[in-house]
Short mmCIF file of N, CA and C in Angstrom, two decimals:
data_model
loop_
_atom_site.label_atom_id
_atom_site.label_comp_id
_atom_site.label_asym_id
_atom_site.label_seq_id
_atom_site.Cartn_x
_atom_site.Cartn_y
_atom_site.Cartn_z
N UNK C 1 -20.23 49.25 -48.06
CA UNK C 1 -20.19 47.90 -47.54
C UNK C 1 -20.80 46.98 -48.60
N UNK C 2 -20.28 45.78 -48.76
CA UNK C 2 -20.59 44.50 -49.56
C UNK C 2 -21.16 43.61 -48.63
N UNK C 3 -22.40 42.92 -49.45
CA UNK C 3 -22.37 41.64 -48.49
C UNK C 3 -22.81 40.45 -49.92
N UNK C 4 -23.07 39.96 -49.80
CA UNK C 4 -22.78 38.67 -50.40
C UNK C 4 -23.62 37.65 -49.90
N UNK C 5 -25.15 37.17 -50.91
CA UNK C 5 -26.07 36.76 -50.42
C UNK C 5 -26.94 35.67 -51.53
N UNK C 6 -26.82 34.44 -51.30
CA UNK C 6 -27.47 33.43 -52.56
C UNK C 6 -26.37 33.30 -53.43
N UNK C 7 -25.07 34.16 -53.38
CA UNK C 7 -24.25 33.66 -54.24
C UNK C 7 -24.23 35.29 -55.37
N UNK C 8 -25.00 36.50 -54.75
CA UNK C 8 -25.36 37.38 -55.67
C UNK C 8 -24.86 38.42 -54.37
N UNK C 9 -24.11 39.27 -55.05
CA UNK C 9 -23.03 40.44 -54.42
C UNK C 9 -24.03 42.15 -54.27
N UNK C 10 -24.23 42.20 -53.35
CA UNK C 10 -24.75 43.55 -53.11
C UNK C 10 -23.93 45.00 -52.71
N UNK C 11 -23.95 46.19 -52.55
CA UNK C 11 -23.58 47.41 -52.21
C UNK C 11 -24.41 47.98 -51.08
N UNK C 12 -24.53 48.49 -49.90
CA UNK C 12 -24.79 49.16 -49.42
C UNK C 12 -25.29 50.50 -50.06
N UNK C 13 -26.03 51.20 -50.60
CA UNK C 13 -26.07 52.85 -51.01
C UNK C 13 -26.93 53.14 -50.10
N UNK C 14 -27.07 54.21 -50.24
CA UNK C 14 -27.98 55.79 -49.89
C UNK C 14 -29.51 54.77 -49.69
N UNK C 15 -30.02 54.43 -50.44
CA UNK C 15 -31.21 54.09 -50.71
C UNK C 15 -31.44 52.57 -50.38
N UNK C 16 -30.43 52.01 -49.98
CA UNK C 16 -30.28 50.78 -49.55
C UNK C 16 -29.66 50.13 -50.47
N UNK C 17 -29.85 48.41 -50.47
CA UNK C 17 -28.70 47.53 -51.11
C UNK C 17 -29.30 47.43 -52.25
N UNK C 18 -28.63 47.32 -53.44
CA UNK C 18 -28.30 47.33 -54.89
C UNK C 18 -27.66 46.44 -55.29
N UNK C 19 -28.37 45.68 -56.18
CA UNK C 19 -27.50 44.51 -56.73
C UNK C 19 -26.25 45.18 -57.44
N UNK C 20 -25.02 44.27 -57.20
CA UNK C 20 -23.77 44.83 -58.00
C UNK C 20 -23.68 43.66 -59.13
N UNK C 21 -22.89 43.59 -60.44
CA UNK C 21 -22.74 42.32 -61.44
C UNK C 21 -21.03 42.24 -60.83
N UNK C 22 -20.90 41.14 -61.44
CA UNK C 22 -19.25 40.66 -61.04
C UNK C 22 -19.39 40.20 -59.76
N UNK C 23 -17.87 39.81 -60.13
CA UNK C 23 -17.19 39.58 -58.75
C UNK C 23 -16.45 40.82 -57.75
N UNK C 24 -16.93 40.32 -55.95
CA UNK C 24 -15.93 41.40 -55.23
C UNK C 24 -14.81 42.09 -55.54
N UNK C 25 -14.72 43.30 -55.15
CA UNK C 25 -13.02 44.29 -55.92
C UNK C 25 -12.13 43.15 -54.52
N UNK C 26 -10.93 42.93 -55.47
CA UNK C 26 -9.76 42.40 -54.62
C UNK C 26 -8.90 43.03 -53.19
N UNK C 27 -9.84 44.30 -53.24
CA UNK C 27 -9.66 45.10 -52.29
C UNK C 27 -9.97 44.85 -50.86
N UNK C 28 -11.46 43.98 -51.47
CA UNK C 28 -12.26 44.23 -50.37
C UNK C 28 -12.10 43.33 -49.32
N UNK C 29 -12.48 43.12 -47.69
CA UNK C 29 -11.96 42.63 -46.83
C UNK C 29 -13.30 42.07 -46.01
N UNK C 30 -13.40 40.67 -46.04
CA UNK C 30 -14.30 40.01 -45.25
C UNK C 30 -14.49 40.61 -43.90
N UNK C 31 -15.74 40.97 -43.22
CA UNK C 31 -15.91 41.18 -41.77
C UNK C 31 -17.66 40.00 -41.82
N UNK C 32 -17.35 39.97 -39.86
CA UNK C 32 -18.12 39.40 -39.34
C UNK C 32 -19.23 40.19 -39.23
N UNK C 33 -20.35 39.66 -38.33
CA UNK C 33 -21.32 40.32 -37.93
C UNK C 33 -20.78 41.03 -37.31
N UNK C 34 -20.01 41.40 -35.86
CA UNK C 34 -20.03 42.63 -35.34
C UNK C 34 -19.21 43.51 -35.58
N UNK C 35 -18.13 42.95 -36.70
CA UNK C 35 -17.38 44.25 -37.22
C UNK C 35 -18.30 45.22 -38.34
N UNK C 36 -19.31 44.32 -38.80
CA UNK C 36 -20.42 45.32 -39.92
C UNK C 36 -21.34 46.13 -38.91
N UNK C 37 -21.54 45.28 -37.78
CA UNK C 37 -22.28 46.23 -36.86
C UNK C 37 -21.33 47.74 -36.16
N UNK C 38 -20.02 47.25 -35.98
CA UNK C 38 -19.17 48.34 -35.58
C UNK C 38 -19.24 49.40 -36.77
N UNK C 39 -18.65 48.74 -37.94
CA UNK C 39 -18.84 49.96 -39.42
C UNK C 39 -19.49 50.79 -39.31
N UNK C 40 -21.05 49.82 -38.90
CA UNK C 40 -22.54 51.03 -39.25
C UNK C 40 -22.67 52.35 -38.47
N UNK C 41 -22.12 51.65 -36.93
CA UNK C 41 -22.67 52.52 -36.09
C UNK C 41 -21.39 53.65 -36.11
N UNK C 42 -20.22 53.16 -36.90
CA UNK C 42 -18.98 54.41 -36.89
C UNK C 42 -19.51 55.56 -37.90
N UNK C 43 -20.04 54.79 -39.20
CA UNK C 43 -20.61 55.51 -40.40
C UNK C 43 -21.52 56.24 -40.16
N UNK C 44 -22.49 56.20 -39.35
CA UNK C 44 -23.89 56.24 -38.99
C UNK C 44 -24.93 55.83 -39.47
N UNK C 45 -24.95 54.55 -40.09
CA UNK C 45 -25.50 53.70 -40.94
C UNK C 45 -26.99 53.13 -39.82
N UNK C 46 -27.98 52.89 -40.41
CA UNK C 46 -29.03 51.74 -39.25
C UNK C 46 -28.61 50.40 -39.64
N UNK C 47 -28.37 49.83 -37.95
CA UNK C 47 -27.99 48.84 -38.16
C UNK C 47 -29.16 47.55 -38.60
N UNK C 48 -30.59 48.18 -38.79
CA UNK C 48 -31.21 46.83 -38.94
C UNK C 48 -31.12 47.00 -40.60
N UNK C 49 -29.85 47.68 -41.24
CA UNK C 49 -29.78 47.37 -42.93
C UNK C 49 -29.09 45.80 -43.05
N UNK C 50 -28.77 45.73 -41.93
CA UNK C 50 -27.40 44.48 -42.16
C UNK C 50 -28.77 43.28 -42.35
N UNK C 51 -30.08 43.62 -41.84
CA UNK C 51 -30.74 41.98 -41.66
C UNK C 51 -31.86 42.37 -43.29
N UNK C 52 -31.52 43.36 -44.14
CA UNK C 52 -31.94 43.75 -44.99
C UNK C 52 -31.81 43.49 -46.55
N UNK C 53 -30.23 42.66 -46.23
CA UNK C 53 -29.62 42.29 -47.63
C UNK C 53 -31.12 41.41 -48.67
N UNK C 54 -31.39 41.85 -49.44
CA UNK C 54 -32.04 40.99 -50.07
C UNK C 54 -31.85 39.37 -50.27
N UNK C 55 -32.76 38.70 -50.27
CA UNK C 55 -32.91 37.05 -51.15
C UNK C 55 -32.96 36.99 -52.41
N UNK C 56 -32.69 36.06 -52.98
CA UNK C 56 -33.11 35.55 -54.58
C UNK C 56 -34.52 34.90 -54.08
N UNK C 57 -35.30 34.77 -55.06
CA UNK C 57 -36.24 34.05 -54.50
C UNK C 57 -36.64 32.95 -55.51
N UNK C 58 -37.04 32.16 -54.97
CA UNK C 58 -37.29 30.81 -56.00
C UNK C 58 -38.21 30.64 -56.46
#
């Protein structure tokens, strides 16, 4: 899973979110909050990663 946060693109891994460089793969497909919440809980992901995405900080 991608999320996309300050303008700076993250990955979901193993160990949690990881900054990615670039831009999104053209692949990839916008979801809402409860379709990322559906993902997690299909994957078996915790869903309190979704309120986890990192900030930039100023």
């Amino acid at each position: 899973m991608l999320a996309l946060r300050d303008g700076q693109l993250y990955v979901l891994a193993p160990d949690g979110w990881t900054r990615l460089g670039g831009p999104a793969p053209a692949s990839s497909t916008p979801l809402n909050r409860e379709d990322a919440e559906d993902w997690c809980e299909r994957e078996g992901w915790d869903l309190h990663l979704l309120d986890q995405v990192p900030q930039l900080t100023a």
